[in-house]
mmCIF file of C-alpha atoms in Angstrom:
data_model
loop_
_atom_site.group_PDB
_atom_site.id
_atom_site.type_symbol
_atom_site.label_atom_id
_atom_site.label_comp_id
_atom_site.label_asym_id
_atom_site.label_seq_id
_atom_site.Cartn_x
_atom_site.Cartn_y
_atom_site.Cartn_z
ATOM 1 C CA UNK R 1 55.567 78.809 132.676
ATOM 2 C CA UNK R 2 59.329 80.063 131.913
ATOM 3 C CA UNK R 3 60.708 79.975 128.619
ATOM 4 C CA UNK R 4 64.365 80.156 128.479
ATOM 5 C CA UNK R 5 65.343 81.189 125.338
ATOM 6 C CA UNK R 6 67.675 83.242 122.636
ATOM 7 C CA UNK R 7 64.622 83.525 120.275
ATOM 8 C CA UNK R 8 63.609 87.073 119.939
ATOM 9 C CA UNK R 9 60.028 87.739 121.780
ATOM 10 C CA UNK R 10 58.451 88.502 118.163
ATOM 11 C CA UNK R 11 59.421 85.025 116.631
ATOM 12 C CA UNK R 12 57.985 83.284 119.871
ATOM 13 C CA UNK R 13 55.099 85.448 120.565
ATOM 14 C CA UNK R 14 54.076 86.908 117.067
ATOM 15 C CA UNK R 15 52.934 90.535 116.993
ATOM 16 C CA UNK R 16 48.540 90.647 115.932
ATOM 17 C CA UNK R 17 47.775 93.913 114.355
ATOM 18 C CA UNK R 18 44.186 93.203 114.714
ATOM 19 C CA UNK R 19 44.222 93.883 118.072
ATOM 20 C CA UNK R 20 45.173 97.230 117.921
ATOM 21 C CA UNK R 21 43.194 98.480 115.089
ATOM 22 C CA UNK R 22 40.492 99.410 117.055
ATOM 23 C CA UNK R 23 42.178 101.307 119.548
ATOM 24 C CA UNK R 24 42.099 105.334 119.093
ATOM 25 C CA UNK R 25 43.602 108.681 120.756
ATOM 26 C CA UNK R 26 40.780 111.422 122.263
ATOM 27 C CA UNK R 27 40.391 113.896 124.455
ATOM 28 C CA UNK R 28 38.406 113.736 127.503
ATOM 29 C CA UNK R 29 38.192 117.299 129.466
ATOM 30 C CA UNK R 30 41.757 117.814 127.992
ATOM 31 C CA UNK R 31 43.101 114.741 128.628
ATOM 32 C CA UNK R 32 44.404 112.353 126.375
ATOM 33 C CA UNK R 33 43.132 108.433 126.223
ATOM 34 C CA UNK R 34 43.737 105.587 124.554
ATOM 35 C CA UNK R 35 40.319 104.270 124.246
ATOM 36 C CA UNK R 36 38.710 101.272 122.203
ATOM 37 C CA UNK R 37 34.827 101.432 120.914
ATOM 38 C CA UNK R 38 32.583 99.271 122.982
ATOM 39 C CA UNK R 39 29.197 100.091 121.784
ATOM 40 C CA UNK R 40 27.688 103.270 119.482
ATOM 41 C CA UNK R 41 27.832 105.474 122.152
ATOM 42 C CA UNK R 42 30.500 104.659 124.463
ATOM 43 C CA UNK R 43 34.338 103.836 124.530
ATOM 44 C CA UNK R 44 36.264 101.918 127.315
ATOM 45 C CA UNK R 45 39.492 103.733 128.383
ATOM 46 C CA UNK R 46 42.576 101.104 127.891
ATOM 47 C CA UNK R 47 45.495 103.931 128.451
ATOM 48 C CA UNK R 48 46.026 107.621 129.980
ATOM 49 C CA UNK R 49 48.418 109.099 127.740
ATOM 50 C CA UNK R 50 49.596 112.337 130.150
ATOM 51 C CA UNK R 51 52.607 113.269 131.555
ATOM 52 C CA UNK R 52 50.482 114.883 134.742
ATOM 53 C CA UNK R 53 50.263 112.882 137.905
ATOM 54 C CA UNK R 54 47.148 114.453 138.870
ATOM 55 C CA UNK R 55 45.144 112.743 135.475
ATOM 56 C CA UNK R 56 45.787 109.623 137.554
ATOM 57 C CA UNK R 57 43.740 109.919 140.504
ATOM 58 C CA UNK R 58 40.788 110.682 138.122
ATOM 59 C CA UNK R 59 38.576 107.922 139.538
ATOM 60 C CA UNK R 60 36.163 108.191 136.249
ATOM 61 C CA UNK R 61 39.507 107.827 133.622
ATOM 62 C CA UNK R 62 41.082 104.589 135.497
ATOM 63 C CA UNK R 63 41.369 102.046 132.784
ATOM 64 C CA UNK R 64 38.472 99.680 132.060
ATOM 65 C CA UNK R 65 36.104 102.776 132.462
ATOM 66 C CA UNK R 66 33.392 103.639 130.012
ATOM 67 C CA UNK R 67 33.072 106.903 128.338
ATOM 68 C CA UNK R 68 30.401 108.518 126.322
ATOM 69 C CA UNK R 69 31.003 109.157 122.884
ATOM 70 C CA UNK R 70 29.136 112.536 123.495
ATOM 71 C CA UNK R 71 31.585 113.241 126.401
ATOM 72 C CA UNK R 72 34.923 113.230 124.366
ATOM 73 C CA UNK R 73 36.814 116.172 123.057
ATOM 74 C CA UNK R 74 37.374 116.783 119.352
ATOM 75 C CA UNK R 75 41.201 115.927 118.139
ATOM 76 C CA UNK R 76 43.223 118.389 119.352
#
């Protein structure tokens, strides 16, 4: 579906804070992730938030994965 339209994208699609409350910034080896809970003990990686290519091709980090809570660093 296309919508053609002035309307700004916020009065069409409104924004759902809900969504994001959830959603946290850790550590993993030194990296940093978005992640959101899943369970108690793990988290599933939604975002990698580094500027360094190479954090990229970590197969284990791709987004979707699950992480131990036990795994991630404290708050830097």
């Amino acid at each position: 579906m296309i919508l053609y339209t002035m309307m700004p994208h916020e009065l069409i699609f409104p924004y759902d804070g809900s969504v994001y409350e959830k959603q946290q910034m850790v550590y993993y080896q030194g990296i940093p992730l978005l992640v959101e809970p899943v369970d108690q003990q793990n988290v599933q990686v939604l975002r990698i938030l580094s500027s360094d290519p190479q954090h990229y091709l970590h197969a284990n980090l791709s987004p979707g994965s699950k992480i131990s809570f036990s795994n991630l660093d404290p708050v830097q």
